[in-house]
Coordinates of C-alpha atoms and ligand atoms in Angstrom, one line a residue:
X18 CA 90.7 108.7 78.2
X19 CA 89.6 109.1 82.0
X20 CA 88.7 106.4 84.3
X21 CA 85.2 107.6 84.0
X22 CA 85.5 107.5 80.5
X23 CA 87.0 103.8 79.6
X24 CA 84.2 102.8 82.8
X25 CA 81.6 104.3 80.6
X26 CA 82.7 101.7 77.8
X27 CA 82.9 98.6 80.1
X28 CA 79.1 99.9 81.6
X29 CA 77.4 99.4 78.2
X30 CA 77.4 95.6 78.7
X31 CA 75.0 95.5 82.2
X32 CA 75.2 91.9 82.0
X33 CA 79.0 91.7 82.3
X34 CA 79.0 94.5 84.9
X35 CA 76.7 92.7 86.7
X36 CA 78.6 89.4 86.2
X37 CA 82.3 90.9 87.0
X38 CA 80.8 92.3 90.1
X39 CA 79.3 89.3 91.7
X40 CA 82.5 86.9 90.6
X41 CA 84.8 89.4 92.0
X42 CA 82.3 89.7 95.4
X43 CA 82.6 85.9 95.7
X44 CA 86.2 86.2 96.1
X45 CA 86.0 88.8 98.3
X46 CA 83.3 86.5 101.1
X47 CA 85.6 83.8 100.5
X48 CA 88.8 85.7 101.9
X49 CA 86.2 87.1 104.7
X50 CA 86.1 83.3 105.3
X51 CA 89.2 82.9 105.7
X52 CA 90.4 85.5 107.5
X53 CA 88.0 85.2 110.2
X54 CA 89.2 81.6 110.5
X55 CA 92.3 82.5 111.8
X56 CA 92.9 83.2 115.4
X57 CA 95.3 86.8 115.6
X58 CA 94.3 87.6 112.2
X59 CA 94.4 91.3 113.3
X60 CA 97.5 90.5 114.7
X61 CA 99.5 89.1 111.7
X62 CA 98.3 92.0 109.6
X63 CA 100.0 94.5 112.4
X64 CA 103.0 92.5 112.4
X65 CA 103.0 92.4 108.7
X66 CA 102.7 96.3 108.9
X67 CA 105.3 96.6 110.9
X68 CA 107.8 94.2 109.0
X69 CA 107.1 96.3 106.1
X70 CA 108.1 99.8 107.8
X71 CA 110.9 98.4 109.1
X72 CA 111.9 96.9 105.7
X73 CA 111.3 100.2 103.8
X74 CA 113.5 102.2 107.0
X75 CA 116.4 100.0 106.3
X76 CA 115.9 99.0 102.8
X77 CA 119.4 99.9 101.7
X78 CA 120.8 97.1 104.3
X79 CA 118.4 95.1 103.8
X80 CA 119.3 95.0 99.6
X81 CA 123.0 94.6 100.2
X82 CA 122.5 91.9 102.5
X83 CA 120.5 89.9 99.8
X84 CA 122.8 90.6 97.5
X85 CA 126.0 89.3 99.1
X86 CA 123.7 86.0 100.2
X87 CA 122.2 85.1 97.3
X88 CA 126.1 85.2 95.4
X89 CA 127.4 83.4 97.9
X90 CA 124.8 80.9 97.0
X91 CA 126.0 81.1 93.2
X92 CA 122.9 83.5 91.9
X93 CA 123.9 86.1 89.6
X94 CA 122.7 89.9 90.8
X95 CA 121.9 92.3 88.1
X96 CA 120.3 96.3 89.4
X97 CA 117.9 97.9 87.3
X98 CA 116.7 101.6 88.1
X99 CA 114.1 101.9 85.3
X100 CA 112.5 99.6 83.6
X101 CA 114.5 100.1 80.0
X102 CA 117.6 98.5 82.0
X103 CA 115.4 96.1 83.3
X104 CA 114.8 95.0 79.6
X105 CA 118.2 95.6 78.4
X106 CA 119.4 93.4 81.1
X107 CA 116.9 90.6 80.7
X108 CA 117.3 90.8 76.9
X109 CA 121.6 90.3 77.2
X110 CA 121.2 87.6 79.8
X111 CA 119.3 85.9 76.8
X112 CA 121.7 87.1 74.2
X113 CA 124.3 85.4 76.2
X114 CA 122.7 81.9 76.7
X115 CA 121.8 81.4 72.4
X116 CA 118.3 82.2 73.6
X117 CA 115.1 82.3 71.4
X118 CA 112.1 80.7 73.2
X119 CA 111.4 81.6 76.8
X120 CA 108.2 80.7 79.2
X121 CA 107.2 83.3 81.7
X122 CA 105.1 82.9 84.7
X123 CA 103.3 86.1 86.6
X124 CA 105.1 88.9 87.1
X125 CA 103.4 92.2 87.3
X126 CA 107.1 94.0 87.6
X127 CA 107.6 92.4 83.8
X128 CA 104.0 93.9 82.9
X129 CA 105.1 97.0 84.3
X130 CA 108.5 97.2 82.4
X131 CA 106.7 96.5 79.1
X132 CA 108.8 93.4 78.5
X133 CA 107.2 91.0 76.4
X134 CA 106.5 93.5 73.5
X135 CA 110.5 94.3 74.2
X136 CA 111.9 90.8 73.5
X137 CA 109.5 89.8 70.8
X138 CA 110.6 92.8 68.8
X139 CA 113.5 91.3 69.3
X140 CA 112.7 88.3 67.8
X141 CA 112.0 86.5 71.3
X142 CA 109.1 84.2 71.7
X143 CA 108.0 84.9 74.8
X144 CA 104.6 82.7 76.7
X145 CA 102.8 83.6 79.2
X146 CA 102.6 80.3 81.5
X147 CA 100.0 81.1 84.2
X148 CA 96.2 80.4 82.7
X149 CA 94.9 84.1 82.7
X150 CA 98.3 85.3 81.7
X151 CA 97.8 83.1 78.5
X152 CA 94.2 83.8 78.2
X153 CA 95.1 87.4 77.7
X154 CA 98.3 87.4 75.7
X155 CA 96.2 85.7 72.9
X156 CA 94.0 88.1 73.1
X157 CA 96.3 90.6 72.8
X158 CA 95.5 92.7 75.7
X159 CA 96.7 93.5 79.5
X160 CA 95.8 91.5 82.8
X161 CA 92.5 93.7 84.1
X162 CA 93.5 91.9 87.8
X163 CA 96.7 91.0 89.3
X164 CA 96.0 88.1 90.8
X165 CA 92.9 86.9 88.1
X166 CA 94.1 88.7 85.0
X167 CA 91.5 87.3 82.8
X168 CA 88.7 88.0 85.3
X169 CA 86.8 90.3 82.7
X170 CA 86.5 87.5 80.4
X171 CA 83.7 85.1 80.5
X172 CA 84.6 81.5 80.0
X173 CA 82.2 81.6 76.4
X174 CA 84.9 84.4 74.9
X175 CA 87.7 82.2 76.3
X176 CA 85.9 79.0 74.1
X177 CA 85.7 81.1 71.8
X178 CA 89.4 82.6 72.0
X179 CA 90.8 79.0 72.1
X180 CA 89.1 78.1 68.8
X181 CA 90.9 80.9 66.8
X182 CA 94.0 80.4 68.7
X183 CA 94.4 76.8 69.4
X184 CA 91.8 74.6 66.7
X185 CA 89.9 73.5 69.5
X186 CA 86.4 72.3 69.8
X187 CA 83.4 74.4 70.5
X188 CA 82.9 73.2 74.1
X189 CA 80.1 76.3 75.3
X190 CA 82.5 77.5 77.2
X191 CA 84.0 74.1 79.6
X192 CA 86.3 75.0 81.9
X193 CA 88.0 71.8 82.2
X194 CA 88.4 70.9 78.6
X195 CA 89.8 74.6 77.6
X196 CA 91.9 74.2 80.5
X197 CA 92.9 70.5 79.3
X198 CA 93.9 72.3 76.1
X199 CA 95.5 74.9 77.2
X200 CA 97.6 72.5 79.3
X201 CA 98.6 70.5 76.4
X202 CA 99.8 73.3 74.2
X203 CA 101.6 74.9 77.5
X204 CA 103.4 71.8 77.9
X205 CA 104.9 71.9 74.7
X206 CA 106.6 75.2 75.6
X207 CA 107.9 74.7 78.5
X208 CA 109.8 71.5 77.0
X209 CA 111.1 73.3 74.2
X210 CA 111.9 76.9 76.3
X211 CA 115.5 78.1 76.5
X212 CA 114.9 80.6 79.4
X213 CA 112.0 80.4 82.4
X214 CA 111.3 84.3 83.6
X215 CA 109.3 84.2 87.0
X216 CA 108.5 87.3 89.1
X217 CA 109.4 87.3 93.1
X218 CA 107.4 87.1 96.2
X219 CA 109.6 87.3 98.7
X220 CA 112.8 87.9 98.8
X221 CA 114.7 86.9 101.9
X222 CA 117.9 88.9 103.0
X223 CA 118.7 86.3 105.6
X224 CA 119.6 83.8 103.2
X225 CA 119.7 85.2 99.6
X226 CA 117.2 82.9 98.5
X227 CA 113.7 83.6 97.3
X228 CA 109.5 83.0 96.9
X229 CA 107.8 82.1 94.0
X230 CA 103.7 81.6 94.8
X231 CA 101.6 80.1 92.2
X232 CA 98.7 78.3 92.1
X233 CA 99.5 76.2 88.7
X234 CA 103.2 74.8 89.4
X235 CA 103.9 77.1 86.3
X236 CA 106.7 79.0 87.9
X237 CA 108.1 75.7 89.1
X238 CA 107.6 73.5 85.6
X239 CA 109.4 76.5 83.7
X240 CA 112.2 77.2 86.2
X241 CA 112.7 73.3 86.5
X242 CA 112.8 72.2 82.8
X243 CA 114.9 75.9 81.2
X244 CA 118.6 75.8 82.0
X245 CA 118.5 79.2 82.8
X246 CA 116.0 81.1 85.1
X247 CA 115.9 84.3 85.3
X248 CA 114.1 86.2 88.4
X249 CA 112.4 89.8 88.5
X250 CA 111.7 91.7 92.0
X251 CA 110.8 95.2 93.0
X252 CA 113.2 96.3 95.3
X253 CA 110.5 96.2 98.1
X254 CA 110.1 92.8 97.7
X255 CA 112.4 92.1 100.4
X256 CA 111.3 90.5 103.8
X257 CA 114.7 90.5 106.6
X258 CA 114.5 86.7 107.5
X259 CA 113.1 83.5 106.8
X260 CA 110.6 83.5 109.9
X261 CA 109.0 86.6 108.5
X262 CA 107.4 84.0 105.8
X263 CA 105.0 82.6 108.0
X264 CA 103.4 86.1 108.3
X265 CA 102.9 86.7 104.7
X266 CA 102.2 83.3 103.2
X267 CA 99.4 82.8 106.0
X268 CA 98.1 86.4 104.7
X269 CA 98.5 86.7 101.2
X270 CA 96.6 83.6 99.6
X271 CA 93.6 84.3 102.0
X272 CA 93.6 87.7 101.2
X273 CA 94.3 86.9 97.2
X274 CA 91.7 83.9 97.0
X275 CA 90.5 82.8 100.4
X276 CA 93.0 79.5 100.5
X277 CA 94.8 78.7 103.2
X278 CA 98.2 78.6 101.4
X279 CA 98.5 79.4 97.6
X280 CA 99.0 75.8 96.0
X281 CA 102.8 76.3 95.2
X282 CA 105.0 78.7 97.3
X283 CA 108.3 77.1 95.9
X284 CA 112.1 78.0 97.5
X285 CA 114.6 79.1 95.3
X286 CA 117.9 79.2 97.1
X287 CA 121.1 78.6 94.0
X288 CA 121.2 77.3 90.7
X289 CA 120.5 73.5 90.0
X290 CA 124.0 72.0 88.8
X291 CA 124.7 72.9 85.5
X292 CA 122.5 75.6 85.3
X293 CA 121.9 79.4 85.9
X294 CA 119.5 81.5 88.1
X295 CA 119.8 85.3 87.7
X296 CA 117.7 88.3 89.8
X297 CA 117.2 91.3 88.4
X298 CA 116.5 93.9 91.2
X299 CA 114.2 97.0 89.9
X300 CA 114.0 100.2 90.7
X301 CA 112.0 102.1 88.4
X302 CA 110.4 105.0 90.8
X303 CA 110.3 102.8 93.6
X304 CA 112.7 105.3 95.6
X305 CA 110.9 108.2 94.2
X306 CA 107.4 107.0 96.1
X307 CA 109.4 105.9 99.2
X308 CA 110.4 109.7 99.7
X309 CA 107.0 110.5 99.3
X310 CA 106.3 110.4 103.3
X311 CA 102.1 110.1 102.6
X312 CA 102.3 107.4 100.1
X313 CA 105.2 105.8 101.1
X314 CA 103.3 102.5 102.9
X315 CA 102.1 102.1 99.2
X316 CA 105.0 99.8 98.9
X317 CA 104.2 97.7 101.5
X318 CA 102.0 95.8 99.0
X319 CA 102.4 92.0 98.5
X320 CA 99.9 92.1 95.7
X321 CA 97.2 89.9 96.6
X322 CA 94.2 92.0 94.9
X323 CA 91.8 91.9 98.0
X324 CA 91.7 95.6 97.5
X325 CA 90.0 95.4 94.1
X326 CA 87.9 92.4 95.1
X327 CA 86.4 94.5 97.8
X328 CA 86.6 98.0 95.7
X329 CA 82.6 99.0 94.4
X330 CA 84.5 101.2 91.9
X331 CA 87.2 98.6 90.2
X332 CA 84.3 95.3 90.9
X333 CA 82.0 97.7 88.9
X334 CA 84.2 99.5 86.1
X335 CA 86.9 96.5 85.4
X336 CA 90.4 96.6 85.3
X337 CA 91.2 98.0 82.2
X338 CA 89.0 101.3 82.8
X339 CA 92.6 102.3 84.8
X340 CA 94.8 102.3 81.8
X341 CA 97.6 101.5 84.0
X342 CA 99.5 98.5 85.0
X343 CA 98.3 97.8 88.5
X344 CA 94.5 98.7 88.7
X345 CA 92.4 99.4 91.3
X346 CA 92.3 101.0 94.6
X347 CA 96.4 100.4 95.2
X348 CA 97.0 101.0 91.4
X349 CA 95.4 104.4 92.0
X350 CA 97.9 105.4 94.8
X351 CA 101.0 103.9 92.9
X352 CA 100.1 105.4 89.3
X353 CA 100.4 109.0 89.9
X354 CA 103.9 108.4 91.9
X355 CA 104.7 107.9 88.1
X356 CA 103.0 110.3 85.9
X357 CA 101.0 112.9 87.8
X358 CA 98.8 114.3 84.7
X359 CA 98.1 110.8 83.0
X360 CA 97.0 108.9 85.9
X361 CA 95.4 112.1 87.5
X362 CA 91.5 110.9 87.4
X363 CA 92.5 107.5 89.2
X364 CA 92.7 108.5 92.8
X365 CA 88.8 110.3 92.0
X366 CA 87.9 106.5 91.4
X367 CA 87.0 105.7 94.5
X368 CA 84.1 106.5 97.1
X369 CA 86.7 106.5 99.9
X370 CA 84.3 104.0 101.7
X371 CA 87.8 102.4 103.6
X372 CA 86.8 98.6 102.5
X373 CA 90.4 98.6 100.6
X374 CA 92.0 100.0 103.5
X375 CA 89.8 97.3 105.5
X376 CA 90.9 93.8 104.0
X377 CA 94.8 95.1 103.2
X378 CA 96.4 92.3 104.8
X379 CA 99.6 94.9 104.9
X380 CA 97.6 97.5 106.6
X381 CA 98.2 100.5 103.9
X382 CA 95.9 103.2 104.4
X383 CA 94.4 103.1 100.4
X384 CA 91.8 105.6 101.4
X385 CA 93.6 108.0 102.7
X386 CA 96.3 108.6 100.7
X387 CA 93.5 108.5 97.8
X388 CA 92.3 111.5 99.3
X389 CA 95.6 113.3 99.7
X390 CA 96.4 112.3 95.5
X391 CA 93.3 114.2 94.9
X392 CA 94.4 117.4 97.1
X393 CA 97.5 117.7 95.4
X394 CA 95.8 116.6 92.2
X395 CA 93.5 119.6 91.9
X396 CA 96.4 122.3 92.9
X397 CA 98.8 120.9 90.0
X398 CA 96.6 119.4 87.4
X399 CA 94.5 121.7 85.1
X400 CA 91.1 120.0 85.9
X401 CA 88.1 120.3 83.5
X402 CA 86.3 124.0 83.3
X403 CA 82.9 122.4 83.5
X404 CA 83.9 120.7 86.8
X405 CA 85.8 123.6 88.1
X406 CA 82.6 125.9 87.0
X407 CA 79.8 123.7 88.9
X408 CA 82.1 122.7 92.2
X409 CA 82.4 126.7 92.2
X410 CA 78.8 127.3 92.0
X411 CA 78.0 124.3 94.4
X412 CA 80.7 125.9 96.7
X413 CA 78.8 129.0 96.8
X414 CA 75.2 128.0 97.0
X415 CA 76.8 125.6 100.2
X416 CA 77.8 128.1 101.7
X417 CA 75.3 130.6 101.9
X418 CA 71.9 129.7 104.1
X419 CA 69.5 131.3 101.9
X420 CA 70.7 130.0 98.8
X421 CA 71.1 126.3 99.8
X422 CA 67.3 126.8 101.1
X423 CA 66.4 128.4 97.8
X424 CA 68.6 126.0 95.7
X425 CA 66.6 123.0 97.7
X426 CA 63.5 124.2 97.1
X427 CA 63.5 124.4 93.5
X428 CA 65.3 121.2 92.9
X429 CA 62.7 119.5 94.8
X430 CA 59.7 121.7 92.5
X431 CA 61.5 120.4 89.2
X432 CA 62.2 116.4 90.3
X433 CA 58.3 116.5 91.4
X434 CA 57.2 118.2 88.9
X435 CA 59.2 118.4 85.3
X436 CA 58.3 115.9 82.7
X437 CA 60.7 112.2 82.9
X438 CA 63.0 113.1 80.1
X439 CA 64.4 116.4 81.8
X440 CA 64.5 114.6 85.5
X441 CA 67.0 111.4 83.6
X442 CA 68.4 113.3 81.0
X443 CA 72.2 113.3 80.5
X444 CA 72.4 115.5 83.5
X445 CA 71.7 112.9 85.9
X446 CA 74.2 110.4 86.4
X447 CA 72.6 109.1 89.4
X448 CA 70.0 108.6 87.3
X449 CA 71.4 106.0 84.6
X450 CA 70.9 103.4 86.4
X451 CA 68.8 103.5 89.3
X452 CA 65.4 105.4 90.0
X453 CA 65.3 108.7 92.1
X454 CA 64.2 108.1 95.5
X455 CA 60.5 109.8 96.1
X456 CA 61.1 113.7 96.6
X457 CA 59.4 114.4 99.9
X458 CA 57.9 118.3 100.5
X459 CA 60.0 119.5 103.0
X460 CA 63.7 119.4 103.8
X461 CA 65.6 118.0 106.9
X462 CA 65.4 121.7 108.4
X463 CA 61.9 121.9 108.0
X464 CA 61.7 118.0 109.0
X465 CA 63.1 118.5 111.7
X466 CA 62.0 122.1 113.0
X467 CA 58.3 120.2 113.1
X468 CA 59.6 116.9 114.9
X469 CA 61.9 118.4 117.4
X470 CA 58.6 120.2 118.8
X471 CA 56.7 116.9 118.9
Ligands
LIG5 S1 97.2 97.2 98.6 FE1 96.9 95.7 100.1 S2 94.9 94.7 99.5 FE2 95.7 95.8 97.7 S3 96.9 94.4 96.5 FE3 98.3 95.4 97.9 S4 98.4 94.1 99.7 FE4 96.6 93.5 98.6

């Protein structure tokens, strides 16, 4: 199905729409909050920027030189270029260490390599630690939001969620006794877990060691506890030296949330005696989109989600209406890197008003490069007759003086004139949810002819 399609589905409950959009509105004020709080906030997105480019000119050196670090700090490097090896290589790290139960905190590179559904067939138990994770793995379905992956959920279906899956108490939807029980069952996994998977922030070539930035200690409590931890990055995860943290952690939990410094943002350098800490370094298309030379800032992203917070599009049609792993405004601009065709009604999801390209605390130009998916969009994908058929006719009747005139002219006889039921039938998609403004007599030409003589 189409974005426009799945939106369709999420549109039929108004009051969720409704409720989605202001949650996901109150995250966005909060970050403006933030933001404007800082003196040189401008400033440490430019730097960030730049940090990025220089990283993705240089990412070869910059790869080798984490490599060689983080070994020499007694962390075992694995290299993934698609996201079957990425499994493969997870799955015989496991194999190796007797491995059966493992806790997992956020990672959207796992989400995007398919890998719990990968070890459980398997026969791995696999939990999702982080809160929202959880909340969605019961319900058997996919984060809608990278940073609040339960966000579509109200905290009555999580009540009620928590009932099936956990015998607890109807509680009309508390947040602090679900969260209580959630807690308690968590804790019982990550005592028992052979292997703690978390994903990377940052990765520093400097020094070999790496970020982990949560807001629950989850990363932390499984890492900690599991003899051996396993680590997954994107290869553009990298950042050159340990300074260049300051930059993103003072950007990337007011961008994500509007806190000053996500709660945990936890160094791992080598493996805690006695046990084992592995990286496995992905590929999967990212080389592909970096030779793309429009779309190739895409990968500056540090995945804080102010983009969809702020998009009218994702805050109004939910996460899931994207069908892909990373939704949203960035999500539209990295999908069809990977499959043209299947993604190809993303980068219309959009109004290209610029607010993504606004609050990216990275600077990517989301908007833009929107607009050039689209133009290469409609020259390789076959696109719908009906659309093709009335942006041909609306081409023509554009173009021509007399017909726009003519065409303007009617339209305004029938929305004055023709009975309700034709003005909002299926036709009008404007008109499904809001009234028509009043149709005046005249058109800006004639407006105008008459005022410009007054
Ligand atoms: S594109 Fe920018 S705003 Fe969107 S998630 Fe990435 S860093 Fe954040």
């Amino acid at each position: 199905m189409s974005h426009s399609e799945k939106a369709a589905i999420f549109n039929k409950n108004e009051a969720k729409v409704n409720w989605h959009d202001k949650a996901l509105w109150y995250v966005r004020e909060k970050r403006d909050n933030a933001a404007h709080n800082v003196k040189g906030w401008e400033y440490l997105r430019d730097t960030a920027s730049k940090i990025k480019g220089n990283v993705l000119s240089n990412l070869d050196n910059y790869l080798i030189e984490f490599e060689a670090n983080a070994q020499k700090n007694g962390i075992k490097v694995h290299w993934a270029s698609t996201a079957e090896e990425h499994n493969a290589i997870v799955y015989k790290i496991l194999e190796g260490s007797n491995a059966k139960k493992v806790v997992k905190s956020k990672s959207m590179l796992t989400e995007e390599c398919h890998l719990n559904p990968y070890l459980q067939n398997r026969g791995i138990e696999v939990v999702d630690t982080d809160l929202g994770e959880y909340i969605v793995q019961i319900a058997k379905e996919t984060p809608s939001h990278i940073v609040l992956p339960a966000i579509h959920k109200t905290k009555e279906e999580v009540d009620e969620l928590f009932q099936e899956h956990l015998g607890t108490k109807p509680s009309n939807g508390n947040p602090e006794y679900l969260t209580n029980e959630a807690r308690k069952h968590l804790r019982n996994k990550f005592l028992q877990a052979d292997v703690a998977i978390t994903g990377v922030n940052f990765a520093i070539a400097e020094t070999g060691g790496f970020v982990v930035c949560t807001n629950e200690g989850n990363a932390d409590m499984g890492a900690h506890l599991a003899p051996v931890h396993i680590a997954c990055m994107g290869i553009e995860k990298i950042i050159p030296k340990e300074e260049h943290l300051g930059v993103f952690l003072r950007l990337l939990a007011r961008s994500a949330t509007g806190q000053p410094i996500t709660t945990y943002s936890s160094h791992f350098n080598k493996p805690a005696e006695g046990k084992e800490l592995h990286i496995v370094i992905v590929d999967n298309g990212r080389t592909e989109q970096l030779s793309r030379e429009d779309f190739r800032s895409s990968l500056h992203c540090i995945r804080c989600g102010a983009c969809m917070n702020t998009c009218p599009i994702y805050r109004r049609s939910g996460g899931h209406s994207y069908n892909a792993t990373i939704p949203g405004p960035i999500g539209s601009i990295l999908s069809p890197g990977k499959d043209l065709t299947k993604y190809s009604s993303l980068p219309f999801a959009s109004t290209l008003c610029g607010s993504c390209s606004n609050v990216c605390p990275v600077k990517i130009n989301i908007h833009e490069q929107l607009y050039k998916w689209r133009q290469l969009i409609v020259k390789d994908v076959k696109q719908p007759f009906v659309k093709l058929t009335i942006l041909k006719m609306v081409g023509k009747v554009l173009g021509n003086r007399v017909l726009y005139n003519l065409g303007g002219k009617s339209a305004r006889f029938i929305l004055k004139f023709a009975p309700r039921f034709i003005v909002y039938s299926k036709l009008n998609s404007w008109g499904k949810a809001r009234e028509l403004p009043k149709i005046k007599n005249e058109n800006f030409d004639t407006w105008y002819q008459i005022n410009r003589k007054k």
